[in-house]
Coordinates of C-alpha atoms in Angstrom, one line a residue:
Chain A
M297 CA 92.8 -9.9 26.0
T298 CA 89.5 -11.6 24.7
A299 CA 88.4 -12.3 28.1
R300 CA 88.7 -8.7 29.0
R301 CA 86.4 -7.8 26.1
A302 CA 83.8 -10.4 26.9
S303 CA 83.5 -8.9 30.3
I304 CA 83.1 -5.4 29.3
G305 CA 80.4 -6.7 26.7
S306 CA 78.9 -8.9 29.5
A307 CA 79.1 -5.3 31.7
V308 CA 77.2 -3.7 29.0
V309 CA 74.6 -6.1 28.5
M310 CA 73.6 -6.3 31.8
T311 CA 73.4 -2.7 32.3
L312 CA 71.0 -2.5 29.6
Y313 CA 68.9 -5.2 30.9
L314 CA 68.8 -3.4 34.4
M315 CA 68.1 -0.5 32.8
F316 CA 65.0 -1.9 30.8
L317 CA 63.7 -3.4 34.3
L318 CA 64.1 -0.6 36.5
V319 CA 63.3 2.5 34.2
P320 CA 59.6 1.5 34.4
I321 CA 59.9 1.4 38.0
Y322 CA 61.8 4.8 38.3
W323 CA 58.8 6.2 36.5
L324 CA 56.4 5.0 38.9
V325 CA 58.6 6.4 41.6
N326 CA 59.1 9.7 39.8
M327 CA 55.6 10.1 39.4
S328 CA 54.7 9.6 42.9
L329 CA 56.5 12.4 44.0
K330 CA 55.0 14.9 41.6
T331 CA 51.7 16.5 41.8
N332 CA 49.1 15.7 39.6
A333 CA 49.4 19.1 38.0
E334 CA 52.7 18.4 37.2
I335 CA 52.1 14.9 36.0
T336 CA 49.7 16.0 33.6
G337 CA 50.8 19.4 32.9
T338 CA 54.3 19.4 32.0
F339 CA 57.1 16.4 31.1
S340 CA 59.8 16.0 33.4
L341 CA 62.3 13.3 33.5
Y342 CA 62.7 14.1 37.3
P343 CA 60.4 15.9 39.8
L344 CA 60.6 19.6 39.4
N345 CA 58.9 20.1 43.0
P346 CA 59.2 16.7 44.8
T347 CA 56.3 16.6 47.1
L348 CA 55.5 13.7 49.7
N349 CA 52.0 14.8 49.4
N350 CA 50.6 11.5 47.7
Y351 CA 52.2 9.4 50.4
R352 CA 50.7 11.6 53.3
V353 CA 47.2 11.2 51.3
I354 CA 47.4 7.5 51.5
L355 CA 49.0 7.1 55.2
T356 CA 46.4 9.4 56.5
D357 CA 43.2 8.0 54.5
P358 CA 41.9 4.8 56.3
S359 CA 40.1 3.9 53.1
W360 CA 44.0 3.7 51.5
Y361 CA 45.9 2.3 54.6
M362 CA 43.5 -0.2 55.6
G363 CA 44.1 -1.7 52.3
Y364 CA 47.7 -2.6 53.1
V365 CA 46.6 -3.6 56.5
N366 CA 44.1 -6.3 55.2
S367 CA 46.4 -7.6 52.8
L368 CA 49.1 -8.0 55.3
I369 CA 46.7 -9.7 57.4
Y370 CA 45.7 -12.1 55.5
V371 CA 49.4 -12.9 53.9
V372 CA 50.6 -13.4 57.3
M373 CA 47.8 -15.5 58.2
N374 CA 48.3 -17.6 55.0
T375 CA 52.0 -17.7 55.3
A376 CA 51.9 -19.6 58.8
L377 CA 48.9 -21.4 57.9
S378 CA 50.9 -22.9 54.6
L379 CA 53.8 -23.5 56.9
A380 CA 52.1 -25.0 59.5
V381 CA 50.7 -27.8 57.5
A382 CA 53.4 -28.1 54.9
L383 CA 56.5 -28.9 57.3
P384 CA 55.2 -32.2 58.5
A385 CA 53.9 -32.8 54.8
A386 CA 57.2 -32.2 53.4
Y387 CA 59.1 -34.0 56.2
A388 CA 56.7 -37.2 55.2
F389 CA 57.5 -36.9 51.5
S390 CA 61.1 -36.4 51.7
R391 CA 61.4 -39.3 54.2
Y392 CA 58.9 -42.0 53.8
R393 CA 57.3 -43.9 51.1
F394 CA 53.6 -44.4 51.6
L395 CA 50.7 -45.3 49.6
G396 CA 49.5 -43.0 47.3
D397 CA 52.5 -40.7 47.8
K398 CA 53.7 -39.8 44.3
H399 CA 49.9 -39.4 43.1
L400 CA 49.6 -37.1 46.0
F401 CA 52.5 -35.0 45.4
F402 CA 51.0 -34.7 41.9
W403 CA 47.8 -33.6 42.9
L404 CA 49.5 -30.6 45.3
L405 CA 51.3 -29.6 42.0
T406 CA 48.2 -29.4 39.6
N407 CA 46.8 -27.2 42.3
R408 CA 49.8 -24.6 42.5
M409 CA 49.1 -24.7 38.4
A410 CA 45.4 -24.4 38.5
P411 CA 44.4 -20.8 37.0
P412 CA 42.8 -19.0 39.6
A413 CA 40.1 -17.9 37.2
V414 CA 38.5 -21.5 37.5
F415 CA 38.5 -21.2 41.4
A416 CA 37.0 -17.7 41.5
L417 CA 33.5 -18.2 41.5
P418 CA 33.1 -21.2 43.5
F419 CA 35.4 -19.8 45.8
F420 CA 32.9 -16.9 46.1
Q421 CA 29.6 -19.0 46.5
L422 CA 31.8 -21.4 49.2
Y423 CA 32.9 -18.4 51.7
S424 CA 29.7 -17.0 51.0
A425 CA 27.9 -20.2 52.2
V426 CA 29.7 -20.8 55.2
G427 CA 29.5 -16.8 56.2
L428 CA 33.4 -15.9 55.5
F429 CA 33.2 -13.8 52.8
D430 CA 34.8 -10.4 53.1
T431 CA 36.9 -11.8 56.2
H432 CA 40.4 -12.2 56.0
I433 CA 40.4 -16.0 57.0
A434 CA 38.8 -16.3 53.4
V435 CA 41.4 -14.9 51.5
A436 CA 44.1 -16.6 53.3
L437 CA 42.5 -19.8 53.0
A438 CA 41.8 -19.4 49.2
H439 CA 45.6 -18.7 49.0
C440 CA 46.2 -22.0 50.4
L441 CA 45.4 -23.1 47.1
F442 CA 48.8 -22.6 45.6
N443 CA 50.7 -21.6 48.7
V444 CA 50.4 -25.1 50.4
P445 CA 51.6 -26.8 47.2
L446 CA 54.6 -24.1 47.0
A447 CA 55.5 -24.6 50.4
V448 CA 55.7 -28.3 50.3
W449 CA 57.4 -28.7 47.1
I450 CA 60.0 -26.2 48.5
L451 CA 60.5 -27.5 51.9
E452 CA 60.6 -31.1 50.6
G453 CA 63.6 -29.9 48.0
F454 CA 65.6 -28.2 51.0
M455 CA 64.8 -31.5 53.5
S456 CA 66.1 -33.9 51.0
G457 CA 69.3 -32.2 51.3
V458 CA 69.7 -33.1 54.9
P459 CA 71.0 -36.8 55.4
R460 CA 68.7 -39.3 56.9
E461 CA 71.3 -40.5 59.1
I462 CA 70.7 -37.5 61.0
D463 CA 67.4 -38.4 61.9
E464 CA 68.0 -42.0 62.9
T465 CA 70.7 -40.9 64.9
A466 CA 68.3 -38.8 67.0
Y467 CA 65.9 -41.5 67.3
I468 CA 68.5 -43.9 68.7
D469 CA 69.4 -41.3 71.1
G470 CA 65.9 -41.6 72.3
Y471 CA 64.4 -38.3 70.9
S472 CA 60.5 -38.5 70.5
F473 CA 59.2 -37.3 67.0
P474 CA 58.2 -33.8 67.8
R475 CA 60.9 -33.1 70.1
F476 CA 63.3 -34.5 67.4
F477 CA 61.4 -32.0 64.6
T478 CA 61.4 -29.1 66.5
R479 CA 64.7 -29.0 68.3
I480 CA 66.8 -30.7 65.8
F481 CA 65.4 -30.7 62.2
M482 CA 64.0 -27.7 61.9
P483 CA 67.0 -25.7 62.7
L484 CA 69.0 -27.5 60.2
I485 CA 66.5 -26.6 57.8
A486 CA 66.0 -22.7 58.9
S487 CA 66.9 -21.6 55.6
G488 CA 64.5 -23.6 53.8
I489 CA 61.5 -22.6 55.8
G490 CA 62.7 -19.0 55.4
V491 CA 62.4 -19.4 51.7
A492 CA 59.4 -21.0 51.9
A493 CA 57.7 -18.3 53.8
F494 CA 59.3 -15.9 51.8
F495 CA 57.5 -17.3 48.6
C496 CA 54.2 -17.7 50.4
F497 CA 54.4 -14.4 51.5
M498 CA 55.0 -12.9 47.8
F499 CA 52.6 -15.3 45.8
S500 CA 49.9 -14.3 48.6
W501 CA 51.1 -10.6 48.4
V502 CA 50.9 -10.6 44.5
E503 CA 47.8 -12.1 44.0
L504 CA 44.4 -10.0 43.0
L505 CA 41.8 -12.1 41.4
L506 CA 41.1 -14.1 44.4
S507 CA 41.2 -11.5 47.2
R508 CA 39.4 -9.1 45.1
T509 CA 36.5 -11.5 44.5
L510 CA 36.4 -12.7 48.0
T511 CA 36.5 -9.3 49.7
S512 CA 34.0 -6.1 49.5
V513 CA 34.8 -3.5 52.3
N514 CA 36.2 -5.2 55.4
A515 CA 39.0 -7.2 54.2
K516 CA 39.7 -5.1 50.7
P517 CA 43.0 -5.6 49.7
I518 CA 45.3 -2.7 48.7
A519 CA 45.6 -4.1 45.2
A520 CA 41.6 -3.8 44.8
T521 CA 41.7 -0.4 46.4
M522 CA 44.0 0.6 43.5
T523 CA 42.1 -0.9 40.8
R524 CA 39.0 1.0 42.0
T525 CA 40.9 4.3 41.6
V526 CA 41.6 3.6 38.2
S527 CA 38.4 3.1 37.1
A528 CA 36.4 5.4 38.9
S529 CA 38.2 9.0 38.6
G530 CA 41.2 8.0 36.3
L531 CA 42.8 11.2 37.4
D532 CA 44.6 11.0 40.7
W533 CA 47.9 9.6 39.1
G534 CA 50.0 10.8 41.9
V535 CA 48.3 8.8 44.7
L536 CA 48.1 5.7 42.6
A537 CA 51.8 6.0 41.7
A538 CA 52.5 6.1 45.6
A539 CA 50.4 3.4 46.2
G540 CA 51.9 1.3 43.8
V541 CA 55.4 2.3 44.9
L542 CA 54.1 1.5 48.6
T543 CA 53.2 -2.2 47.6
I544 CA 56.7 -2.8 46.0
L545 CA 58.5 -2.0 49.4
P546 CA 57.5 -5.3 51.2
G547 CA 59.4 -7.4 48.6
A548 CA 62.3 -5.3 48.1
L549 CA 63.2 -5.1 51.7
V550 CA 63.4 -8.7 52.2
I551 CA 64.8 -10.2 49.2
W552 CA 68.6 -9.3 50.3
F553 CA 68.3 -12.0 52.6
V554 CA 66.8 -14.7 50.2
R555 CA 68.6 -13.7 47.1
N556 CA 70.9 -17.0 47.1
Y557 CA 67.4 -19.2 47.1
I558 CA 65.4 -17.1 44.7
A559 CA 65.7 -19.7 41.6
K560 CA 65.1 -22.6 43.8
G561 CA 62.0 -21.2 45.1
F562 CA 60.7 -20.1 41.9
A563 CA 61.5 -23.8 40.4
L564 CA 59.5 -25.1 43.3
G565 CA 62.8 -26.2 45.1
R566 CA 63.8 -28.2 42.3
V567 CA 67.4 -26.4 41.5
Chain B
M198 CA 66.4 -43.4 46.6
D199 CA 65.3 -46.0 48.7
K200 CA 63.1 -44.5 51.3
P201 CA 61.5 -46.7 54.1
V202 CA 57.9 -47.5 53.4
N203 CA 55.8 -46.3 56.5
N204 CA 52.1 -45.5 56.0
R205 CA 52.0 -43.8 59.1
A206 CA 53.6 -41.2 57.2
W207 CA 49.8 -40.1 56.2
F208 CA 49.1 -38.8 59.4
L209 CA 51.8 -35.8 58.7
V210 CA 50.3 -35.3 55.3
L211 CA 46.6 -35.2 56.9
P212 CA 46.5 -31.4 57.4
V213 CA 47.7 -30.5 53.8
L214 CA 45.2 -33.2 52.9
V215 CA 42.1 -31.6 54.6
L216 CA 43.3 -27.8 54.1
V217 CA 43.4 -28.4 50.4
A218 CA 40.4 -30.4 50.2
F219 CA 38.6 -27.6 51.5
S220 CA 40.3 -25.2 49.2
A221 CA 40.5 -27.2 46.0
V222 CA 38.2 -30.0 46.3
I223 CA 34.8 -28.7 47.2
P224 CA 34.9 -25.7 44.7
L225 CA 35.7 -27.9 41.9
M226 CA 33.1 -30.2 42.7
T227 CA 30.8 -26.9 42.8
V228 CA 32.1 -26.5 39.2
V229 CA 31.2 -30.3 38.3
N230 CA 27.9 -29.4 39.4
Y231 CA 27.1 -26.4 37.5
S232 CA 28.8 -27.7 34.5
V233 CA 25.9 -30.2 34.0
Q234 CA 22.8 -28.3 35.1
D235 CA 21.1 -25.3 33.8
T236 CA 19.4 -23.0 36.3
F237 CA 16.3 -20.1 35.6
G238 CA 17.4 -18.5 38.9
N239 CA 15.6 -19.5 42.1
N240 CA 18.0 -21.8 42.9
Q241 CA 16.1 -23.9 40.6
F242 CA 18.3 -26.7 39.0
F243 CA 17.8 -28.9 35.7
W244 CA 19.7 -31.7 34.2
N245 CA 21.8 -30.8 31.3
G246 CA 23.7 -33.3 30.7
L247 CA 26.5 -32.5 28.5
G248 CA 24.7 -29.4 26.8
W249 CA 27.2 -26.7 28.1
F250 CA 30.3 -28.8 27.1
Q251 CA 28.9 -29.1 23.7
E252 CA 28.3 -25.2 23.6
V253 CA 31.7 -24.5 24.9
L254 CA 33.4 -26.8 22.5
E255 CA 31.5 -25.0 19.6
S256 CA 31.8 -21.3 20.7
D257 CA 33.5 -19.2 18.2
R258 CA 34.4 -16.5 21.1
I259 CA 36.1 -19.5 22.9
H260 CA 38.0 -20.8 20.2
A261 CA 39.0 -17.2 19.5
A262 CA 40.4 -17.0 23.0
L263 CA 42.1 -19.9 22.9
G264 CA 43.9 -19.0 19.4
R265 CA 45.0 -15.7 20.9
Q266 CA 46.1 -17.5 24.4
L267 CA 48.3 -20.1 22.3
L268 CA 50.0 -17.3 20.1
F269 CA 50.6 -15.3 23.5
S270 CA 52.4 -18.2 24.9
A271 CA 54.1 -19.2 22.2
I272 CA 55.4 -15.5 21.8
I273 CA 56.2 -15.2 25.0
L274 CA 58.5 -18.6 25.2
A275 CA 60.0 -17.6 22.0
I276 CA 61.3 -14.2 23.5
E277 CA 61.8 -14.9 26.9
I278 CA 64.0 -18.4 27.2
P279 CA 66.7 -17.1 24.5
L280 CA 66.6 -13.9 26.2
G281 CA 67.0 -15.5 29.6
I282 CA 69.5 -17.9 28.5
F283 CA 71.6 -14.8 27.2
I284 CA 71.3 -12.7 30.0
A285 CA 72.3 -15.5 32.4
L286 CA 75.6 -16.2 30.4
N287 CA 76.3 -12.6 31.0
M288 CA 75.4 -12.0 34.7
P289 CA 78.6 -11.8 37.2
K290 CA 79.8 -14.9 38.6
R291 CA 80.4 -14.0 42.5
G292 CA 80.9 -11.5 44.3
F293 CA 78.7 -7.9 45.7
W294 CA 78.0 -7.6 42.1
A295 CA 76.4 -10.9 41.5
S296 CA 74.3 -10.5 44.5
L297 CA 73.1 -7.0 43.7
V298 CA 72.2 -8.0 39.8
L299 CA 70.5 -10.8 41.6
V300 CA 68.3 -8.7 43.9
L301 CA 67.7 -6.0 41.2
M302 CA 66.9 -8.6 38.6
A303 CA 64.1 -10.4 41.1
L304 CA 62.6 -6.9 41.6
P305 CA 59.9 -7.1 38.6
L306 CA 58.8 -10.6 40.2
L307 CA 58.0 -9.4 43.3
I308 CA 55.7 -6.7 42.4
P309 CA 52.1 -7.2 42.8
W310 CA 50.5 -8.2 39.4
N311 CA 48.2 -5.2 39.2
V312 CA 50.9 -2.8 40.1
V313 CA 52.9 -4.4 36.9
G314 CA 49.9 -3.6 34.8
T315 CA 49.3 -0.3 36.5
I316 CA 53.5 0.5 35.7
W317 CA 53.0 -0.5 32.2
Q318 CA 49.6 1.4 31.7
V319 CA 51.2 4.6 32.8
F320 CA 54.6 3.7 30.9
G321 CA 53.3 3.3 27.6
R322 CA 50.3 6.6 27.9
V323 CA 51.5 8.9 25.2
D324 CA 50.5 12.2 27.8
I325 CA 52.3 10.9 30.8
G326 CA 54.3 7.9 30.1
L327 CA 57.7 7.7 29.7
L328 CA 57.6 5.1 26.9
G329 CA 54.3 6.5 25.2
H330 CA 55.8 10.2 25.2
T331 CA 59.3 8.3 23.4
L332 CA 57.6 7.2 20.7
A333 CA 55.1 9.6 20.2
A334 CA 58.2 12.1 20.1
L335 CA 59.9 9.6 17.5
G336 CA 56.7 10.1 15.4
I337 CA 55.6 6.6 15.6
D338 CA 51.9 6.4 15.9
Y339 CA 51.6 4.4 19.0
N340 CA 48.5 4.0 21.1
Y341 CA 47.7 0.5 23.1
V342 CA 44.0 1.8 23.8
N343 CA 42.9 1.8 20.5
D344 CA 45.1 -0.3 18.1
P345 CA 45.5 -4.3 18.6
F346 CA 49.0 -4.4 17.6
D347 CA 49.9 -1.7 20.1
A348 CA 48.1 -3.6 22.8
W349 CA 49.8 -6.7 22.0
A350 CA 53.2 -5.3 21.7
T351 CA 52.8 -3.7 24.9
I352 CA 51.7 -6.9 26.9
I353 CA 54.3 -8.6 25.5
V354 CA 56.8 -6.2 26.2
M355 CA 55.4 -6.3 30.0
D356 CA 55.4 -9.8 30.1
V357 CA 58.8 -10.0 28.8
W358 CA 59.9 -7.3 31.4
H359 CA 58.0 -9.3 34.4
W360 CA 59.1 -12.9 33.8
T361 CA 62.6 -12.9 32.0
S362 CA 64.2 -12.4 35.2
L363 CA 62.9 -15.9 36.2
V364 CA 64.0 -17.5 33.1
A365 CA 67.4 -15.8 33.6
L366 CA 67.7 -16.8 37.4
L367 CA 66.9 -20.4 36.6
C368 CA 69.9 -20.6 34.0
Y369 CA 72.0 -18.9 36.2
A370 CA 71.6 -21.2 39.2
G371 CA 72.1 -24.3 36.4
L372 CA 75.4 -22.5 35.3
Q373 CA 76.8 -22.4 38.6
S374 CA 76.2 -25.8 39.1
I375 CA 79.3 -26.2 36.4
P376 CA 82.2 -27.6 38.0
D377 CA 85.4 -25.1 37.0
A378 CA 87.2 -28.4 35.6
Y379 CA 85.0 -28.6 32.3
Y380 CA 85.7 -24.9 31.5
Q381 CA 89.5 -25.6 31.8
A382 CA 89.1 -28.9 29.7
A383 CA 87.6 -26.8 27.3
R384 CA 90.3 -24.2 27.2
I385 CA 92.8 -27.0 26.8
D386 CA 90.9 -28.3 23.6
Q387 CA 90.5 -24.6 22.5
A388 CA 86.9 -24.7 22.3
S389 CA 85.2 -21.6 20.8
R390 CA 82.7 -19.8 22.8
W391 CA 80.1 -21.4 20.9
G392 CA 81.5 -24.8 21.5
V393 CA 81.5 -24.3 25.3
F394 CA 77.9 -23.0 25.0
R395 CA 76.7 -25.9 23.0
F396 CA 78.7 -28.5 24.6
I397 CA 79.0 -27.8 28.2
E398 CA 76.3 -25.0 29.3
L399 CA 73.4 -26.1 27.2
P400 CA 73.5 -29.4 28.4
K401 CA 74.0 -28.6 32.1
M402 CA 71.2 -26.1 31.8
Q403 CA 68.9 -28.5 30.3
G404 CA 67.0 -29.5 33.2
V405 CA 66.6 -25.9 34.5
L406 CA 65.7 -25.0 31.2
L407 CA 62.8 -27.6 31.3
I408 CA 61.5 -26.3 34.1
A409 CA 61.8 -22.7 32.8
V410 CA 59.7 -23.4 29.8
L411 CA 56.8 -25.2 31.7
L412 CA 56.8 -22.4 34.3
R413 CA 56.7 -19.8 32.0
F414 CA 53.9 -21.9 29.6
M415 CA 51.7 -22.4 32.8
D416 CA 51.8 -19.1 34.1
S417 CA 51.4 -17.5 30.7
F418 CA 48.6 -20.0 29.9
M419 CA 46.7 -18.5 32.9
I420 CA 47.5 -14.7 32.9
Y421 CA 44.8 -12.6 33.8
T422 CA 45.7 -9.6 36.1
E423 CA 48.1 -7.7 34.0
P424 CA 46.4 -7.3 30.4
F425 CA 43.4 -7.2 32.3
V426 CA 44.8 -3.9 34.3
V427 CA 46.4 -2.5 31.1
T428 CA 43.8 -3.1 28.2
G429 CA 40.8 -4.9 30.1
G430 CA 40.8 -7.5 27.3
G431 CA 40.4 -4.7 24.2
P432 CA 40.5 -3.2 22.2
G433 CA 37.4 -5.0 21.2
N434 CA 38.4 -8.6 22.2
A435 CA 42.1 -8.4 21.0
T436 CA 43.8 -9.1 24.2
T437 CA 41.0 -11.0 25.9
F438 CA 42.6 -14.3 27.0
L439 CA 41.1 -17.6 28.4
S440 CA 41.2 -16.3 32.0
I441 CA 39.6 -13.1 31.2
D442 CA 37.1 -14.6 28.9
L443 CA 36.3 -17.0 31.9
V444 CA 35.9 -14.5 34.5
K445 CA 33.9 -12.0 32.3
M446 CA 31.3 -15.0 31.8
A447 CA 31.1 -16.5 35.5
I448 CA 31.7 -13.4 37.6
G449 CA 30.6 -10.6 34.9
Q450 CA 27.6 -12.4 33.7
F451 CA 27.2 -15.2 35.9
D452 CA 26.7 -17.8 33.0
L453 CA 27.2 -20.7 35.6
G454 CA 26.8 -23.4 33.3
P455 CA 29.0 -22.5 30.3
A456 CA 31.7 -21.2 32.6
A457 CA 31.8 -24.4 34.9
A458 CA 32.1 -26.4 31.4
F459 CA 34.9 -24.0 30.4
S460 CA 36.4 -24.1 33.6
L461 CA 36.8 -28.2 33.4
I462 CA 38.0 -28.2 29.8
Y463 CA 40.6 -25.4 31.0
F464 CA 41.5 -27.5 33.8
L465 CA 42.1 -30.7 32.1
V466 CA 44.4 -29.1 30.0
I467 CA 46.3 -28.0 33.0
L468 CA 46.3 -31.2 34.6
L469 CA 47.6 -32.6 31.2
I470 CA 50.4 -30.0 31.3
S471 CA 51.3 -30.4 35.0
W472 CA 51.9 -34.1 34.2
V473 CA 54.4 -33.4 31.7
F474 CA 55.8 -30.9 34.3
Y475 CA 55.6 -33.6 37.1
T476 CA 57.5 -36.3 35.1
V477 CA 60.1 -33.9 34.1
M478 CA 60.6 -32.4 37.5
T479 CA 60.8 -36.2 39.3
A480 CA 63.0 -37.7 36.4
Q481 CA 65.5 -34.9 37.2
K482 CA 65.5 -35.8 40.8
D483 CA 66.3 -39.1 40.1
T484 CA 69.3 -38.9 37.9
P485 CA 71.2 -35.6 40.0

């Protein structure tokens, strides 16, 4: 009897909490389906005359949709780059002890923890000096600051779950290291690679300060495009809301696949 | 944990080292360089010793920003940690609903930070936002643009909305690792609900909770985008936190010297907390 009451209590708590989480998002979706006249003129809990016009504006105007393209380009570049360098390093950390390993592992962590605000100005100057300012690769490299450590830590967490006997058996069977790594080891930690990729993608996608500082026109991310619109006109609420909804979609679409590893990813592979 | 010693493993780490050196060490050296020099433009620099550090350490404006930052982080932890634990205890344990709840809860974590700011900026507006409109209809004088208290309340509720799920997800992962036998033993001993929480669940969550506290502290300590979008640091300086102040100084006013000194002090604080974090994380791994 008490168990039954407890589960009803849980259901109520969870319903309230999820409502708290979802209502602000719903409000954004709601606004994105209204015209500006309806947003400012009448107050309604749902769109009275639903319109997809705001989305049409974004998807037909290059200065809007190129923001998404730019963001996607540097995010994908960053994810590929981060994983490519993090995989061997994570393997080294999980399998061997070597001179300075602990210090190095700690130093990586400090980069994940470093405030982007500290790096904004030096990045700006560094990438201007080497002629990379306003390119996608500049943002991709800058985001490596926090994504490479993240990927190394997550992958190390997953790799440590694979027994070392597997490596040893493979070496005895005559596998070379590269062949063992790509043919046997990587399939074993496929879910770990997926999770690391997801988190690199995500943290690069949600970041604004560095990507805004390092770009002006050619590589301007969608996040920066949005802030410009807010300050300039402060009027086009519908389009702004639609742009916001479109930035939520990528994460929302793939999250189902990593749902069981979300906690592990956010805790840098340590749960 | 007896891994073989092999210094050739360095070759595997080398790519990371090169990449992170380029994206972390070189910029940091620039900062060190600026922090001890003064310039009158034209790329002419003069040795300034520790002058900037002294200026930053004595600046009332930065003291105020630090005070606000600490207060903010303290409030965030005081709300999000207990709330996160509470939510985790109420999450469904398995099945389709567990998955669905998990996904819905993670949703705010995946939204770009400036969009989080935009959502709450709109949501709180009295004319077009549901929250602002409702509060106004209830006769509450709510205006986050002019009133410092309302601005703080908005930013704190926003952060709770944004990050409580992280705490809850970590605690949930901790709870999942408790074997059923523990609960059965508790039932045989006729332990109360509180007893189960205090002597079984809380000790088992200790590890993840430490991670949650440290992550939330670090991330709230360097919060920039969300308050910047919602309030821009205002009204006045009421919500100007450390990162907002730093960016204003470095990129807005181009005060290279003081900004660099500020950055280094900021970074040292972070380094200290990271060390605590690292000790906690690795200690945990060695005693599973």
